[in-house]
Each structure stands twice: as structure tokens, then as C-alpha cells.
mmCIF file of C-alpha atoms in Angstrom:
data_model
loop_
_atom_site.group_PDB
_atom_site.id
_atom_site.type_symbol
_atom_site.label_atom_id
_atom_site.label_comp_id
_atom_site.label_asym_id
_atom_site.label_seq_id
_atom_site.Cartn_x
_atom_site.Cartn_y
_atom_site.Cartn_z
ATOM 1 C CA MET F 1 -43.573 16.448 12.321
ATOM 2 C CA PRO F 2 -40.877 17.045 15.007
ATOM 3 C CA ILE F 3 -39.615 20.604 15.490
ATOM 4 C CA PRO F 4 -35.843 21.153 15.886
ATOM 5 C CA VAL F 5 -34.972 23.252 18.947
ATOM 6 C CA VAL F 6 -31.697 24.850 20.098
ATOM 7 C CA CYS F 7 -31.378 25.870 23.756
ATOM 8 C CA PRO F 8 -30.186 29.528 24.027
ATOM 9 C CA GLY F 9 -28.392 28.683 27.276
ATOM 10 C CA CYS F 10 -26.352 25.489 26.758
ATOM 11 C CA LYS F 11 -26.777 25.305 22.949
ATOM 12 C CA ALA F 12 -28.090 21.753 23.192
ATOM 13 C CA ARG F 13 -29.995 20.508 20.155
ATOM 14 C CA PHE F 14 -33.052 18.296 20.325
ATOM 15 C CA SER F 15 -36.456 17.804 18.720
ATOM 16 C CA VAL F 16 -39.924 18.110 20.223
ATOM 17 C CA SER F 17 -43.356 17.182 18.984
ATOM 18 C CA GLU F 18 -45.231 19.820 17.010
ATOM 19 C CA LYS F 19 -47.987 19.779 19.651
ATOM 20 C CA TRP F 20 -45.669 21.918 21.847
ATOM 21 C CA ALA F 21 -45.349 24.619 19.162
ATOM 22 C CA GLY F 22 -45.678 28.144 20.611
ATOM 23 C CA LYS F 23 -45.381 26.914 24.206
ATOM 24 C CA GLN F 24 -42.622 27.332 26.764
ATOM 25 C CA GLY F 25 -40.769 24.759 28.767
ATOM 26 C CA PRO F 26 -37.454 24.160 30.578
ATOM 27 C CA CYS F 27 -34.398 22.809 28.787
ATOM 28 C CA PRO F 28 -33.873 19.186 29.900
ATOM 29 C CA LYS F 29 -30.169 19.917 30.517
ATOM 30 C CA CYS F 30 -29.757 23.453 31.915
ATOM 31 C CA LYS F 31 -33.424 24.238 32.766
ATOM 32 C CA THR F 32 -33.369 27.464 30.741
ATOM 33 C CA VAL F 33 -36.893 28.389 29.675
ATOM 34 C CA ILE F 34 -37.270 27.780 25.940
ATOM 35 C CA THR F 35 -40.032 28.972 23.643
ATOM 36 C CA ILE F 36 -40.824 26.276 21.117
ATOM 37 C CA PRO F 37 -41.034 27.835 17.610
ATOM 38 C CA GLU F 38 -43.992 27.384 15.311
ATOM 39 C CA PRO F 39 -43.629 24.876 12.459
ATOM 40 C CA ILE F 40 -42.357 26.346 9.183
ATOM 41 C CA GLU F 41 -45.342 26.988 6.947
ATOM 42 C CA GLY F 42 -45.131 26.073 3.299
ATOM 43 C CA GLU F 43 -42.559 23.332 3.809
ATOM 44 C CA VAL F 44 -43.078 20.677 1.173
ATOM 45 C CA GLU F 45 -42.313 17.052 1.829
ATOM 46 C CA VAL F 46 -42.128 14.828 -1.223
ATOM 47 C CA HIS F 47 -43.236 11.257 -0.778
ATOM 48 C CA VAL F 48 -42.090 8.800 -3.431
ATOM 49 C CA PRO F 49 -44.850 6.319 -4.261
ATOM 50 C CA GLU F 50 -43.952 2.867 -3.074
ATOM 51 C CA GLN F 51 -44.236 1.384 -6.562
ATOM 52 C CA PHE F 52 -41.403 3.672 -7.741
ATOM 53 C CA ALA F 53 -39.156 3.344 -4.697
ATOM 54 C CA SER F 54 -37.190 0.481 -6.227
ATOM 55 C CA GLY F 55 -37.355 1.457 -9.899
ATOM 56 C CA GLY F 56 -41.033 0.728 -10.480
ATOM 57 C CA ARG F 57 -43.220 -2.376 -10.441
ATOM 58 C CA ASP F 58 -45.704 -3.842 -12.883
ATOM 59 C CA SER F 59 -49.358 -4.679 -12.254
ATOM 60 C CA LYS F 60 -48.351 -7.951 -10.591
ATOM 61 C CA GLY F 61 -45.936 -6.291 -8.168
ATOM 62 C CA ARG F 62 -42.783 -7.465 -9.909
ATOM 63 C CA PRO F 63 -39.843 -5.039 -10.341
ATOM 64 C CA VAL F 64 -39.819 -3.514 -13.813
ATOM 65 C CA SER F 65 -36.150 -2.563 -13.981
ATOM 66 C CA LYS F 66 -33.281 -4.991 -13.573
ATOM 67 C CA PRO F 67 -29.628 -4.223 -12.880
ATOM 68 C CA ILE F 68 -27.334 -4.542 -15.874
ATOM 69 C CA ALA F 69 -25.126 -7.566 -15.326
ATOM 70 C CA ARG F 70 -21.467 -7.021 -16.078
ATOM 71 C CA LYS F 71 -19.969 -9.483 -18.508
ATOM 72 C CA GLU F 72 -16.568 -10.737 -17.488
ATOM 73 C CA THR F 73 -14.099 -11.267 -20.311
ATOM 74 C CA LYS F 74 -12.098 -14.377 -19.528
ATOM 75 C CA LEU F 75 -9.480 -16.345 -21.410
ATOM 76 C CA THR F 76 -10.970 -19.742 -22.172
ATOM 77 C CA ALA F 77 -9.061 -22.894 -23.011
ATOM 78 C CA THR F 78 -10.355 -22.692 -26.587
ATOM 79 C CA LEU F 79 -9.097 -19.132 -26.979
ATOM 80 C CA ILE F 80 -5.695 -19.999 -25.515
ATOM 81 C CA ALA F 81 -5.400 -23.006 -27.831
ATOM 82 C CA ALA F 82 -6.344 -20.849 -30.823
ATOM 83 C CA VAL F 83 -3.741 -18.233 -29.905
ATOM 84 C CA VAL F 84 -1.002 -20.839 -29.410
ATOM 85 C CA GLY F 85 -1.920 -22.666 -32.611
ATOM 86 C CA SER F 86 -2.033 -19.522 -34.727
ATOM 87 C CA SER F 87 1.274 -18.368 -33.212
ATOM 88 C CA LEU F 88 2.979 -21.627 -34.178
ATOM 89 C CA LEU F 89 1.504 -21.374 -37.669
ATOM 90 C CA VAL F 90 2.831 -17.835 -38.083
ATOM 91 C CA ILE F 91 6.312 -18.923 -36.953
ATOM 92 C CA VAL F 92 6.313 -21.834 -39.418
ATOM 93 C CA LEU F 93 5.232 -19.523 -42.249
ATOM 94 C CA ALA F 94 7.918 -17.021 -41.245
ATOM 95 C CA PHE F 95 10.608 -19.695 -41.561
ATOM 96 C CA ALA F 96 9.089 -20.778 -44.886
ATOM 97 C CA VAL F 97 9.665 -17.290 -46.300
ATOM 98 C CA ARG F 98 13.408 -17.978 -46.139
ATOM 99 C CA PHE F 99 13.047 -20.437 -49.019
ATOM 100 C CA LEU F 100 11.266 -17.994 -51.321
ATOM 101 C CA PRO F 101 13.182 -16.156 -54.045
ATOM 102 C CA GLU F 102 14.739 -12.956 -52.741
ATOM 103 C CA THR F 103 12.510 -10.824 -54.956
ATOM 104 C CA ALA F 104 9.394 -12.437 -53.454
ATOM 105 C CA GLN F 105 10.396 -12.201 -49.791
ATOM 106 C CA LEU F 106 9.581 -8.534 -49.199
ATOM 107 C CA PRO F 107 6.077 -8.712 -50.799
ATOM 108 C CA ALA F 108 5.324 -11.890 -48.824
ATOM 109 C CA VAL F 109 6.464 -10.279 -45.581
ATOM 110 C CA THR F 110 4.411 -7.155 -46.309
ATOM 111 C CA VAL F 111 1.227 -9.160 -46.867
ATOM 112 C CA GLY F 112 1.913 -11.318 -43.806
ATOM 113 C CA LEU F 113 2.562 -8.263 -41.651
ATOM 114 C CA CYS F 114 -0.769 -6.705 -42.668
ATOM 115 C CA LEU F 115 -2.541 -9.960 -41.787
ATOM 116 C CA VAL F 116 -0.861 -10.645 -38.453
ATOM 117 C CA SER F 117 -0.851 -7.064 -37.122
ATOM 118 C CA PRO F 118 -4.614 -6.859 -36.312
ATOM 119 C CA ALA F 119 -4.392 -10.230 -34.529
ATOM 120 C CA LEU F 120 -1.492 -8.959 -32.417
ATOM 121 C CA ALA F 121 -3.498 -5.822 -31.623
ATOM 122 C CA VAL F 122 -6.357 -7.986 -30.315
ATOM 123 C CA ALA F 123 -3.976 -10.199 -28.320
ATOM 124 C CA GLY F 124 -2.350 -7.218 -26.627
ATOM 125 C CA TYR F 125 -5.714 -5.594 -25.920
ATOM 126 C CA THR F 126 -7.020 -8.644 -24.042
ATOM 127 C CA PHE F 127 -4.503 -8.266 -21.201
ATOM 128 C CA LEU F 128 -3.723 -4.527 -21.298
ATOM 129 C CA ARG F 129 -7.260 -3.091 -21.332
ATOM 130 C CA ASP F 130 -8.762 -1.423 -18.270
ATOM 131 C CA ASP F 131 -10.832 -4.009 -16.348
ATOM 132 C CA GLU F 132 -13.084 -1.248 -15.000
ATOM 133 C CA LEU F 133 -14.289 -0.358 -18.515
ATOM 134 C CA GLU F 134 -16.591 -2.349 -20.761
ATOM 135 C CA PRO F 135 -14.338 -4.096 -23.304
ATOM 136 C CA TYR F 136 -14.775 -3.867 -27.043
ATOM 137 C CA ARG F 137 -16.201 -7.018 -28.582
ATOM 138 C CA GLY F 138 -17.276 -8.369 -31.929
ATOM 139 C CA ARG F 139 -17.385 -6.014 -34.880
ATOM 140 C CA ALA F 140 -16.294 -2.980 -32.857
ATOM 141 C CA LEU F 141 -13.152 -4.779 -31.679
ATOM 142 C CA LEU F 142 -12.467 -6.096 -35.195
ATOM 143 C CA ILE F 143 -12.620 -2.623 -36.746
ATOM 144 C CA ARG F 144 -10.533 -0.960 -34.037
ATOM 145 C CA ALA F 145 -7.924 -3.742 -33.954
ATOM 146 C CA THR F 146 -7.635 -3.669 -37.755
ATOM 147 C CA LEU F 147 -7.052 0.090 -37.759
ATOM 148 C CA CYS F 148 -4.535 -0.240 -34.925
ATOM 149 C CA GLY F 149 -2.710 -3.157 -36.567
ATOM 150 C CA LEU F 150 -2.502 -1.451 -39.952
ATOM 151 C CA GLY F 151 -1.222 1.683 -38.225
ATOM 152 C CA TYR F 152 1.514 -0.378 -36.592
ATOM 153 C CA ALA F 153 2.356 -1.974 -39.940
ATOM 154 C CA ALA F 154 2.583 1.510 -41.473
ATOM 155 C CA LEU F 155 5.237 2.361 -38.875
ATOM 156 C CA TRP F 156 7.354 -0.483 -40.252
ATOM 157 C CA GLY F 157 6.857 1.106 -43.662
ATOM 158 C CA ALA F 158 8.012 4.444 -42.269
ATOM 159 C CA PHE F 159 11.067 2.742 -40.765
ATOM 160 C CA TRP F 160 12.129 1.138 -44.059
ATOM 161 C CA PRO F 161 13.697 4.282 -45.692
ATOM 162 C CA LEU F 162 15.880 5.091 -42.668
ATOM 163 C CA PRO F 163 18.742 2.661 -43.450
ATOM 164 C CA ALA F 164 18.146 2.875 -47.199
ATOM 165 C CA TYR F 165 18.731 6.644 -47.245
ATOM 166 C CA GLY F 166 21.554 6.654 -44.717
ATOM 167 C CA ILE F 167 19.510 8.151 -41.862
ATOM 168 C CA LEU F 168 20.200 5.029 -39.783
ATOM 169 C CA THR F 169 23.867 4.108 -40.099
ATOM 170 C CA GLY F 170 24.166 1.361 -37.473
ATOM 171 C CA GLU F 171 25.453 3.577 -34.641
ATOM 172 C CA PRO F 172 23.876 2.500 -31.304
ATOM 173 C CA TRP F 173 23.383 6.090 -30.067
ATOM 174 C CA GLN F 174 20.962 6.762 -32.938
ATOM 175 C CA TRP F 175 18.378 4.536 -31.264
ATOM 176 C CA LEU F 176 18.174 7.015 -28.367
ATOM 177 C CA PHE F 177 16.407 9.362 -30.788
ATOM 178 C CA ILE F 178 14.675 6.930 -33.145
ATOM 179 C CA ALA F 179 13.122 4.482 -30.649
ATOM 180 C CA PRO F 180 11.220 7.091 -28.535
ATOM 181 C CA VAL F 181 9.691 8.593 -31.680
ATOM 182 C CA PHE F 182 8.349 5.265 -32.936
ATOM 183 C CA VAL F 183 7.152 4.168 -29.480
ATOM 184 C CA GLY F 184 5.416 7.519 -28.979
ATOM 185 C CA VAL F 185 3.659 7.348 -32.344
ATOM 186 C CA GLY F 186 2.727 3.691 -31.793
ATOM 187 C CA ALA F 187 1.320 4.499 -28.353
ATOM 188 C CA GLY F 188 -0.717 7.294 -29.915
ATOM 189 C CA ILE F 189 -2.196 4.852 -32.431
ATOM 190 C CA SER F 190 -3.346 2.342 -29.801
ATOM 191 C CA PHE F 191 -4.486 5.184 -27.513
ATOM 192 C CA ALA F 192 -6.771 6.464 -30.286
ATOM 193 C CA CYS F 193 -7.962 3.089 -31.589
ATOM 194 C CA LEU F 194 -8.389 1.012 -28.416
ATOM 195 C CA ASP F 195 -8.999 3.642 -25.691
ATOM 196 C CA LEU F 196 -6.027 2.486 -23.624
ATOM 197 C CA ASP F 197 -4.345 4.886 -21.230
ATOM 198 C CA PHE F 198 -1.052 6.154 -22.610
ATOM 199 C CA GLY F 199 1.149 3.878 -20.477
ATOM 200 C CA SER F 200 -0.788 0.766 -21.491
ATOM 201 C CA ALA F 201 -0.839 2.024 -25.084
ATOM 202 C CA ALA F 202 2.967 2.242 -25.090
ATOM 203 C CA MET F 203 3.199 -1.293 -23.666
ATOM 204 C CA HIS F 204 0.733 -2.455 -26.327
ATOM 205 C CA TYR F 205 2.970 -1.164 -29.116
ATOM 206 C CA CYS F 206 6.098 -2.565 -27.439
ATOM 207 C CA PHE F 207 4.412 -5.982 -27.271
ATOM 208 C CA TYR F 208 3.670 -5.751 -30.994
ATOM 209 C CA LEU F 209 7.209 -4.589 -31.705
ATOM 210 C CA VAL F 210 8.816 -7.470 -29.791
ATOM 211 C CA VAL F 211 6.694 -10.088 -31.574
ATOM 212 C CA THR F 212 7.293 -8.649 -35.039
ATOM 213 C CA VAL F 213 11.039 -8.311 -34.407
ATOM 214 C CA LEU F 214 11.117 -12.011 -33.465
ATOM 215 C CA LEU F 215 9.183 -12.846 -36.637
ATOM 216 C CA ARG F 216 11.642 -10.719 -38.574
ATOM 217 C CA PHE F 217 14.458 -12.837 -37.135
ATOM 218 C CA ALA F 218 12.574 -16.010 -38.122
ATOM 219 C CA VAL F 219 12.289 -14.753 -41.696
ATOM 220 C CA GLY F 220 16.051 -14.249 -41.800
ATOM 221 C CA PHE F 221 16.249 -10.468 -42.053
ATOM 222 C CA PRO F 222 19.243 -8.788 -40.374
ATOM 223 C CA PRO F 223 18.796 -7.478 -36.796
ATOM 224 C CA LEU F 224 17.618 -3.897 -36.442
ATOM 225 C CA TRP F 225 20.839 -2.789 -34.756
ATOM 226 C CA ALA F 226 22.822 -4.068 -37.752
ATOM 227 C CA LEU F 227 20.907 -1.939 -40.249
ATOM 228 C CA GLY F 228 22.787 0.908 -41.821
ATOM 229 C CA GLY F 229 24.711 1.926 -44.858
ATOM 230 C CA ASN F 230 23.795 -0.401 -47.707
ATOM 231 C CA SER F 231 22.034 -2.976 -45.518
ATOM 232 C CA SER F 232 18.313 -3.433 -46.011
ATOM 233 C CA PHE F 233 15.385 -5.304 -44.620
#
């Protein structure tokens, strides 16, 4: 094993064979006489067996371990068609609610909101999730998206008393205080349910809010900024 040597004269560093241990010789640069030190006793060198150098091999010499392949989540034509088709269906149903009796509109909208909210949570998650993290799929995604969507729907329920009890009177400046609260709570819901960073979580809720406001317009409810006083959903 080579022995590291430092010249006391020019401070040059080099290695010599262990057969010169304990002997003297001139430095190849400044010719200062150097005494080669003895090898360090008790030094342990660990040699990894060849069969374990690459993760282990079986009796036939084939690697035992294999790298975990990363699955890319891509939008397929079938998925895009399903999203577009379901979106058109939801819009048609929203317009159909207009022809229901007034007493049946709010229950129909409530049921529809609870059904469409998890789907919107999944749709927003597909393009706002972190590509560096393994995405949720299958049952795990279904459970998390359902919890997130129902949480978003509950925010609409929390918004309902504001105009009814005179808290929201139709003044534009009131939205400077109301909107940040709802966006912050909505971002917290998607942050907890879908593991999005807080910025993406806020965008996720805003995406949901924009879609549901458009559906609200399709149903025929008054715009949010017109709510106040005796106006209602």
C-alpha cells in the first residue's frame, strides 16, 4: 500500500511504495533528505465482495435488485375526452336546474355540488401537483379528492349565511376582507388533503372557485358581487 509523504523542505506531497518504509532518500523536487515513515499499523481496509458491489447477484450471476422505474402520469386522449364530456354534461345539467321549481333548486344544487366537487379536486390536482413527487393514484386519490371536494363544498355552505344575515351587503370593499379568508381556508384544505405546496394549494382552490362560480351563473343564481341585503343564492 503506498505511503503518503510530505517533504519538510518544499512541502511537496507524493506517495512512495511501502518497501521504502523507514529509509531515507532525497526529495525529487528540492533534494531535501526525507525519512519515509513506517506504515500505520492497525489500519483496516474494507473490501466489498464483488457479488454485493452492485446490489447483489444470484447464483447465476444476475443482479438481484432492480431500480424502481418512475411512472409518468400523462394526460391521455381518453382522459381528456372524459373530462370534456363530463364538463359538458355538468353544464347542461346546470342549465336544466333553471326549469325546476324554486323550492327544488337549492337541494338540487347542493347535491350536484357535492358530486362535482371531488371531480374538480382531481382535475386541479392533475396539473398543479409537484412533478418531482410520486402522485396519488387509485383509492388514495379518490379518498383525498373526496375529502378536499367536500371541504370546498362546505365553504360554500359557510358562505351562504353571509348575505342572509346582512354580513355581506353588496359593498365591493367587503370582498377585500372576505375573499382572502375563504382562499386561505380553501388553500389549507387542499394543502392538507393533496400535499400541495401552499401556493399551488391556493391556485387549486381558485380553480375550483372559478368553475363553481361559472356553474352558479349557468344555474341562474345572482352574481356574488350582487349578493346582499335580502338577496340570496
